[in-house]
Short mmCIF file of C-alpha atoms in Angstrom, two decimals:
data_model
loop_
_atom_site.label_atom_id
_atom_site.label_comp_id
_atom_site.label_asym_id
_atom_site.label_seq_id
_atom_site.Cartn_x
_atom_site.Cartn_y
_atom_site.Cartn_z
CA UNK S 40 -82.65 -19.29 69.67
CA UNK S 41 -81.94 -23.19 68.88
CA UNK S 42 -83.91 -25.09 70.43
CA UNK S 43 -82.39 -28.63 71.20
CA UNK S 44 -84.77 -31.27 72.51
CA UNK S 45 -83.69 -34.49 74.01
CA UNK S 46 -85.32 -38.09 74.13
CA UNK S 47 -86.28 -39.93 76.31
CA UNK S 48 -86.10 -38.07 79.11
CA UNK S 49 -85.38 -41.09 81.23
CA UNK S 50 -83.70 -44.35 79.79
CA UNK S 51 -83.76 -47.39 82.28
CA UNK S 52 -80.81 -49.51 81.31
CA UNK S 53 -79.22 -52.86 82.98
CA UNK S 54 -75.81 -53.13 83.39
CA UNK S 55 -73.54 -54.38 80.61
CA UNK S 56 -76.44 -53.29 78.16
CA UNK S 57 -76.46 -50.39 75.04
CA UNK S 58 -77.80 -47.15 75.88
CA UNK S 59 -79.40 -44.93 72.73
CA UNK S 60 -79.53 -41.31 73.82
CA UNK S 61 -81.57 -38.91 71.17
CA UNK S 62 -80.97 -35.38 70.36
CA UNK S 63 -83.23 -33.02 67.54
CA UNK S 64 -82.09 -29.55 66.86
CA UNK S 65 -85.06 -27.16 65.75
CA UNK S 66 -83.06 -26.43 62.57
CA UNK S 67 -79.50 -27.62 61.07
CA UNK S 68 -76.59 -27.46 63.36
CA UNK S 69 -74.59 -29.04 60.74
CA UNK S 70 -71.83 -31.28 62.85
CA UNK S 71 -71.57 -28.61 65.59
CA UNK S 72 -72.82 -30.85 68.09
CA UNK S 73 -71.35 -31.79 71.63
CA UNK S 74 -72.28 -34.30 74.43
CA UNK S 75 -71.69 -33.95 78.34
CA UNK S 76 -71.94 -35.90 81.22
CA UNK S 77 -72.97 -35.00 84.72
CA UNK S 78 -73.02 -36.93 87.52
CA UNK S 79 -74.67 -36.12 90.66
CA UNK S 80 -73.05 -32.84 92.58
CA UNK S 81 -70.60 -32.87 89.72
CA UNK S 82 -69.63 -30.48 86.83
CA UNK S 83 -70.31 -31.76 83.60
CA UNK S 84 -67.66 -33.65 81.27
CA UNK S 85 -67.44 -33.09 77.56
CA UNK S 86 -67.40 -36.49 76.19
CA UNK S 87 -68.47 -35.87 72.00
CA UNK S 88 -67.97 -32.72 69.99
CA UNK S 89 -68.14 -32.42 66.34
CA UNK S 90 -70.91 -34.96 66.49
CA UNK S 91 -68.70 -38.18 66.81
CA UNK S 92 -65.55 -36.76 68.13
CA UNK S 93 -64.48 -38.15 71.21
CA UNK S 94 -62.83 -35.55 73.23
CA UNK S 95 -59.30 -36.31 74.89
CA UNK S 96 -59.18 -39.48 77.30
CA UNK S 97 -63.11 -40.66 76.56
CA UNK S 98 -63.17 -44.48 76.26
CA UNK S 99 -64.29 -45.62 72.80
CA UNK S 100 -67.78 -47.16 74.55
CA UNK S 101 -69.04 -43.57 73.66
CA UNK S 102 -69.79 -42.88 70.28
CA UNK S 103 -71.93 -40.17 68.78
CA UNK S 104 -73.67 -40.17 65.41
CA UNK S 105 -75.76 -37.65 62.74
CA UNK S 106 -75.76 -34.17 61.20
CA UNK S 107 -78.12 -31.61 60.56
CA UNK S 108 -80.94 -31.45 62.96
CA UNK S 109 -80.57 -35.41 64.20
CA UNK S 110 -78.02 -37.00 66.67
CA UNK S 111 -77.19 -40.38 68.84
CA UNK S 112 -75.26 -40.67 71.33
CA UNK S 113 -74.94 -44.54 72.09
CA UNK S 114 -72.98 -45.53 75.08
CA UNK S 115 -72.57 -49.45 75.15
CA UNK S 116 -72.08 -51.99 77.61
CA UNK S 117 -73.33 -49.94 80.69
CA UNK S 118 -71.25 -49.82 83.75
CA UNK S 119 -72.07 -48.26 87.27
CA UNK S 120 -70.00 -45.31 86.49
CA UNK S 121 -71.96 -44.49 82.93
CA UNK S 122 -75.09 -43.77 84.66
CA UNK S 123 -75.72 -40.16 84.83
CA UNK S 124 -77.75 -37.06 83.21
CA UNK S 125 -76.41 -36.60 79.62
CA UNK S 126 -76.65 -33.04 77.60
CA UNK S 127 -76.57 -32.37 73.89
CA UNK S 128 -75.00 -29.00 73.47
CA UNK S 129 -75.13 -27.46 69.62
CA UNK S 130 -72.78 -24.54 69.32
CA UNK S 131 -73.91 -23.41 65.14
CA UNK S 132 -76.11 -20.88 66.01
CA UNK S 133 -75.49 -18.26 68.25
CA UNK S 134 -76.14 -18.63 71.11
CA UNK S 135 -75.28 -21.75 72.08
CA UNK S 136 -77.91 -24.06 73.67
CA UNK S 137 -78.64 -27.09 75.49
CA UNK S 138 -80.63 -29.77 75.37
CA UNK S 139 -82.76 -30.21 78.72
CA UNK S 140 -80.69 -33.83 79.48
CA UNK S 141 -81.56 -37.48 79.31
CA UNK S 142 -81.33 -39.25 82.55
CA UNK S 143 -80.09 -42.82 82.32
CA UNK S 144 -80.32 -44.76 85.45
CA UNK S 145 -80.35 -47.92 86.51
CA UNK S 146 -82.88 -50.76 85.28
CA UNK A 177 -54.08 -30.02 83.70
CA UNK A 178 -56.26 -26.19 83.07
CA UNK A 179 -58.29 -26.27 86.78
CA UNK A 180 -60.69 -23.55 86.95
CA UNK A 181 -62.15 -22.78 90.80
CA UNK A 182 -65.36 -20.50 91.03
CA UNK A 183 -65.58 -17.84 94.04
CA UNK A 184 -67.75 -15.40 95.41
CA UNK A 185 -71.16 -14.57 97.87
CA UNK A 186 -73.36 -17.44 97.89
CA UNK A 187 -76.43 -15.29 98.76
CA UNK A 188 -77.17 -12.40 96.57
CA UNK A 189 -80.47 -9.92 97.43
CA UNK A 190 -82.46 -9.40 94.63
CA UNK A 191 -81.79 -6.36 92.38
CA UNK A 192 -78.32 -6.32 93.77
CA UNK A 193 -75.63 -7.69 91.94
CA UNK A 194 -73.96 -11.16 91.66
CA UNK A 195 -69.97 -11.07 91.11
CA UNK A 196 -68.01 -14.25 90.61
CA UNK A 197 -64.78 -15.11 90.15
CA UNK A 198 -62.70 -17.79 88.31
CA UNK A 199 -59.40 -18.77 88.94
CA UNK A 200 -57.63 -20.84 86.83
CA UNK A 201 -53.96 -22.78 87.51
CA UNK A 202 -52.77 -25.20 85.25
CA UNK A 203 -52.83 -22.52 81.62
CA UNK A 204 -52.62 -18.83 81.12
CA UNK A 205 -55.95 -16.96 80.58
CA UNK A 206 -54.70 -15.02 77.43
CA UNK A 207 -54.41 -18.42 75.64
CA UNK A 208 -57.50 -19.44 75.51
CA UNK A 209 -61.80 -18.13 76.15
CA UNK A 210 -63.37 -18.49 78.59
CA UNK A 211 -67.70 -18.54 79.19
CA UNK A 212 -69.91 -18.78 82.47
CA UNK A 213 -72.78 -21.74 82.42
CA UNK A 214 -75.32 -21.44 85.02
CA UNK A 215 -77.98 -24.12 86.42
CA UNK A 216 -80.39 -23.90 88.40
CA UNK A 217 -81.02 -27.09 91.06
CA UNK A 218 -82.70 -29.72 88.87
CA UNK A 219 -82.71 -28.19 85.68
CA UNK A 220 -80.53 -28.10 82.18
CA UNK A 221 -77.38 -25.60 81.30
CA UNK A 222 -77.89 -21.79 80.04
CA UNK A 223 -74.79 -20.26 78.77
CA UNK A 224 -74.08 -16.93 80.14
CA UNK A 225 -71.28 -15.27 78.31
CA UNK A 226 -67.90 -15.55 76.34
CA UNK A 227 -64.86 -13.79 77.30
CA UNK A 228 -61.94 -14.01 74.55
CA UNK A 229 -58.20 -13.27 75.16
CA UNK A 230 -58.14 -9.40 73.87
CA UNK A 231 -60.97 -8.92 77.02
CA UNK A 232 -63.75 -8.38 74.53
CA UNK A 233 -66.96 -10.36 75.49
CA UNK A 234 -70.48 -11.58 74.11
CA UNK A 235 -73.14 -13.11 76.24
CA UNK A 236 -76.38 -14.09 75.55
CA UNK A 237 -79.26 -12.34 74.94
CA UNK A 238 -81.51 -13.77 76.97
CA UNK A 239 -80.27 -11.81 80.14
CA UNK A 240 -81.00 -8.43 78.44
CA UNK A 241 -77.37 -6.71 78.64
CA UNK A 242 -77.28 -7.46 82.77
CA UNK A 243 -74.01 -9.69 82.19
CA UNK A 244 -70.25 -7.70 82.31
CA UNK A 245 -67.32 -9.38 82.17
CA UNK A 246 -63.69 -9.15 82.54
CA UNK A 247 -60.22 -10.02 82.35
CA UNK A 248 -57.36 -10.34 85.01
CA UNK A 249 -54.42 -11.68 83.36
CA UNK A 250 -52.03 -10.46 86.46
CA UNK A 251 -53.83 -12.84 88.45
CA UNK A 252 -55.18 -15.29 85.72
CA UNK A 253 -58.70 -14.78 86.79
CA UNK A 254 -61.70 -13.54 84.68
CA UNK A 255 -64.92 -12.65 86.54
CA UNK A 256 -68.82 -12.46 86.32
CA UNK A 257 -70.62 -9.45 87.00
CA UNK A 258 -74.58 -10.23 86.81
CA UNK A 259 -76.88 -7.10 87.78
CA UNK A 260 -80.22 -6.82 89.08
CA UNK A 261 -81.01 -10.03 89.98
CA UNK A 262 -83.99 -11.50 91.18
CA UNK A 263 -85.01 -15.66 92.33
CA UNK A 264 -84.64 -16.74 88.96
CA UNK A 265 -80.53 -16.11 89.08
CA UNK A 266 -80.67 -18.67 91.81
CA UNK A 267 -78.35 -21.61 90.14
CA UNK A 268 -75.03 -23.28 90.07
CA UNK A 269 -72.40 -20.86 88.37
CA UNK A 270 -69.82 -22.95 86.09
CA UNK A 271 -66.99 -21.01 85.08
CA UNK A 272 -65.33 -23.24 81.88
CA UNK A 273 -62.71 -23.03 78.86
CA UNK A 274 -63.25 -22.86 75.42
CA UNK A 275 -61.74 -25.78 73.62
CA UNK A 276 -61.63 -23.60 70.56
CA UNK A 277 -61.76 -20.28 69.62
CA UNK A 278 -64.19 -20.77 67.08
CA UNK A 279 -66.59 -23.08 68.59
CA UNK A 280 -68.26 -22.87 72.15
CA UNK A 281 -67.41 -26.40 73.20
CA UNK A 282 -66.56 -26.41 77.22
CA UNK A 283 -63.87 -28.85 77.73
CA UNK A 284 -62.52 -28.07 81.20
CA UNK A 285 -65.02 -26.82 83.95
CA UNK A 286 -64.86 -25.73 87.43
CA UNK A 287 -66.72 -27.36 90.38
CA UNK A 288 -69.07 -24.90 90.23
CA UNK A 289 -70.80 -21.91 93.02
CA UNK A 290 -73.87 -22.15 94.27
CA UNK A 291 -75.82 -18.73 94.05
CA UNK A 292 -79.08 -17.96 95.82
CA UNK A 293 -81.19 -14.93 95.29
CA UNK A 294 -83.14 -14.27 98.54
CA UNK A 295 -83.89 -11.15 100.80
#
């Protein structure tokens, strides 16, 4: 099974500044790489697949980055409603896995 | 707008078996697949299963053949069937689409049920 490990596992961030969210796949996932958000008592929301595609109605302050075993996901100029746990998700290998979530709260 | 609502017991004994249920609105069920995502309370997201259109189904192997699943296209539901369970099946149950039918990337997700495992 893939294993996807996510860093930091908490990212303190002040508002209106650039979050850097990291995501390392035990072996190549090629571009087969998603991002979600969940917010507390919420579902999550696919914001990234492909690696840097931003699914339908995400605002362009997401963007995701890398291929192969590496990924970012940057989210800039931090508003109230960005912070939240974020998941990388590869779907390559079968099954599909998730990371265990970076938490980025409020600095 | 695809909505998907999860239903079902929200206690569960252990070695019994846990049955959900996903509704969807919004989409017809035999146009798209459809997985189950668990959680348990604090932790990360462990895919369950994939159910595609034709009613055939993979899930992962990590819950050693305990997962069935199935289609109801006269009610546009598909369901979770997970047997023997014990405390660690205690999680939030996400029932989700497939954006693709190639790729296992959850674009529309229910609100999720809360299952507990507990005598």
């Amino acid at each position: 099974e893939m294993v996807m490990t996510q860093s930091p596992t908490t990212l303190s961030v002040s508002p209106g500044e650039r979050a850097t969210l990291s995501c390392r796949a035990s072996q190549s996932v090629s571009s087969d790489l998603a991002w979600y958000q969940q917010k507390p008592g919420q579902a999550p929301r696919l914001l990234i697949y492909g690696a840097s595609t931003r699914d339908t109605g995400i605002p362009a302050k997401f963007s995701g980055s890398g291929s192969g075993t590496e990924f970012t996901l940057t989210i800039s100029s931090l508003q109230s409603e960005d912070f939240a746990v974020y998941y990388c998700q590869q779907y390559n290998n079968w099954p599909p896995t998730f990371g265990q979530g970076t938490k980025v709260q409020i600095k | 707008q695809v909505q998907l609502h999860e239903s079902g017991p929200g206690l569960v004994k252990p070695s019994e078996t846990l049955s959900l249920t996903c509704t969807v609105s919004g989409g017809s069920i035999s146009n798209s697949f459809w997985s189950w995502i668990r959680q348990p309370a604090g932790k990360g997201l462990e895919w369950i299963g994939r159910l595609y259109s034709s009613g055939n189904t993979n899930h992962n192997p990590s819950l050693k053949g305990r997962v069935t699943m199935s289609l109801d296209t006269s009610k546009n539901q598909f369901s979770l069937r997970l047997s023997s369970v014990t405390a660690a099946d205690t999680a939030m149950y996400y029932c989700v689409r497939d954006k693709y039918s190639a790729w296992e990337i959850f674009d529309y997700w229910g609100q999720g049920t809360q299952v507990t495992v507990s005598s």
